[in-house]
PDB file of C-alpha atoms in Angstrom:
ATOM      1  CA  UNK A   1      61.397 -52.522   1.560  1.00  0.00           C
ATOM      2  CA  UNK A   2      60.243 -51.701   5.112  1.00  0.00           C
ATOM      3  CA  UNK A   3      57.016 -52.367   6.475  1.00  0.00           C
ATOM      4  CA  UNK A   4      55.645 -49.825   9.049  1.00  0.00           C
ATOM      5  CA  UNK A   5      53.531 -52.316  12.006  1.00  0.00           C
ATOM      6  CA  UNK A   6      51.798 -51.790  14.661  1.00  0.00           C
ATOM      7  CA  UNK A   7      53.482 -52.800  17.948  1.00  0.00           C
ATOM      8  CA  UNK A   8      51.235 -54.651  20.763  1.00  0.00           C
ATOM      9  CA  UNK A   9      50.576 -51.561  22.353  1.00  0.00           C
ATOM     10  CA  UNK A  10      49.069 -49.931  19.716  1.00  0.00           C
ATOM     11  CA  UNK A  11      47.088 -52.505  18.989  1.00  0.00           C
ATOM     12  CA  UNK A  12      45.652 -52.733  22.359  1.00  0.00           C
ATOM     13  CA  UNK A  13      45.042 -48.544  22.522  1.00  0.00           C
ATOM     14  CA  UNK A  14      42.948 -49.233  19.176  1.00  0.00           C
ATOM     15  CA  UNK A  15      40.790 -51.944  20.382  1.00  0.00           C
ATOM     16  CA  UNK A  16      39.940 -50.332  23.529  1.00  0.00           C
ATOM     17  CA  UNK A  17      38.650 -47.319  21.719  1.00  0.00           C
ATOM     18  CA  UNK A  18      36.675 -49.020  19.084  1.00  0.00           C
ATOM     19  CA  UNK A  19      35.202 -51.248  22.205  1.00  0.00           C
ATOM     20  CA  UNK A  20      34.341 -48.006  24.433  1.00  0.00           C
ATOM     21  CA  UNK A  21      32.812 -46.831  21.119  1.00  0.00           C
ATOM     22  CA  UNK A  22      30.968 -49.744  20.591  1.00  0.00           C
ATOM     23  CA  UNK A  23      29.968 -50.032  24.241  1.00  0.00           C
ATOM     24  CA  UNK A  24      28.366 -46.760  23.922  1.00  0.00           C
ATOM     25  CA  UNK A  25      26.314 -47.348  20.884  1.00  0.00           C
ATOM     26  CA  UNK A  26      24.817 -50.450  22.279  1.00  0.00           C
ATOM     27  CA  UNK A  27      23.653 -48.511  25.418  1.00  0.00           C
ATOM     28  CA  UNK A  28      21.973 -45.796  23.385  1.00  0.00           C
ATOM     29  CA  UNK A  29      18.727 -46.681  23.235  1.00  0.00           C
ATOM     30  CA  UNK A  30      17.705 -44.229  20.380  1.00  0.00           C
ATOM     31  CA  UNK A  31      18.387 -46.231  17.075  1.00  0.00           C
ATOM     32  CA  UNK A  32      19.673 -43.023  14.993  1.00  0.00           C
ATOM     33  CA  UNK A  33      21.939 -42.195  18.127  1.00  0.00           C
ATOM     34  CA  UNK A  34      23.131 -45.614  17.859  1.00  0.00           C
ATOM     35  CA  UNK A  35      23.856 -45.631  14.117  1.00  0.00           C
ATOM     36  CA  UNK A  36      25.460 -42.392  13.910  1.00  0.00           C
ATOM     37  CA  UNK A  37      27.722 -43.804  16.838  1.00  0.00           C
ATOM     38  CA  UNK A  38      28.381 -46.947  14.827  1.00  0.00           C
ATOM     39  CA  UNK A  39      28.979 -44.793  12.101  1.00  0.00           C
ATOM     40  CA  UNK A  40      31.865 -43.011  13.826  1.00  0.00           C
ATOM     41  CA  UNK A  41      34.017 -45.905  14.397  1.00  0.00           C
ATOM     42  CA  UNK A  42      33.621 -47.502  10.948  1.00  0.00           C
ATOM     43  CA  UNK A  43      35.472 -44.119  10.218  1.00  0.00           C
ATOM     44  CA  UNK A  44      37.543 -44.081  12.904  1.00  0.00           C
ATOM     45  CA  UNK A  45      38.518 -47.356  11.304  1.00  0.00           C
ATOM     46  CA  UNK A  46      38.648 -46.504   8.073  1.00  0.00           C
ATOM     47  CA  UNK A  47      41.214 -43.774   8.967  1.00  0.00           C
ATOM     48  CA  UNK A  48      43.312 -46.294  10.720  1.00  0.00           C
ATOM     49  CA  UNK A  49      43.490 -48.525   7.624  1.00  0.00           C
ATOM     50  CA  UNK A  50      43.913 -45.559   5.754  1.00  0.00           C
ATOM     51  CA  UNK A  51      46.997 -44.219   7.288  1.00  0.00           C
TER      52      UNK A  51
END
């Protein structure tokens, strides 16, 4: 059986978004702004996890 993983790279490309994404939903200072920004990367996530 082979297992599809996620080289180094990959890894690093994901955490920099999600942290860029995060970033800018703690500098919103409008609290739906922020949620609906949170809310994008928990699907952005999501997706990831998905695929």
């Amino acid at each position: 059986m082979d297992e599809m993983g996620i080289s180094e790279k990959e890894l690093k490309l994901l955490m920099n978004f999600i942290k860029d994404d995060l970033m800018e939903a703690k500098e919103s200072s409008d609290a739906a702004q922020k949620d609906k920004k949170i809310e994008r990367v928990l699907e952005h996530i999501q997706q990831y996890l998905e695929d």
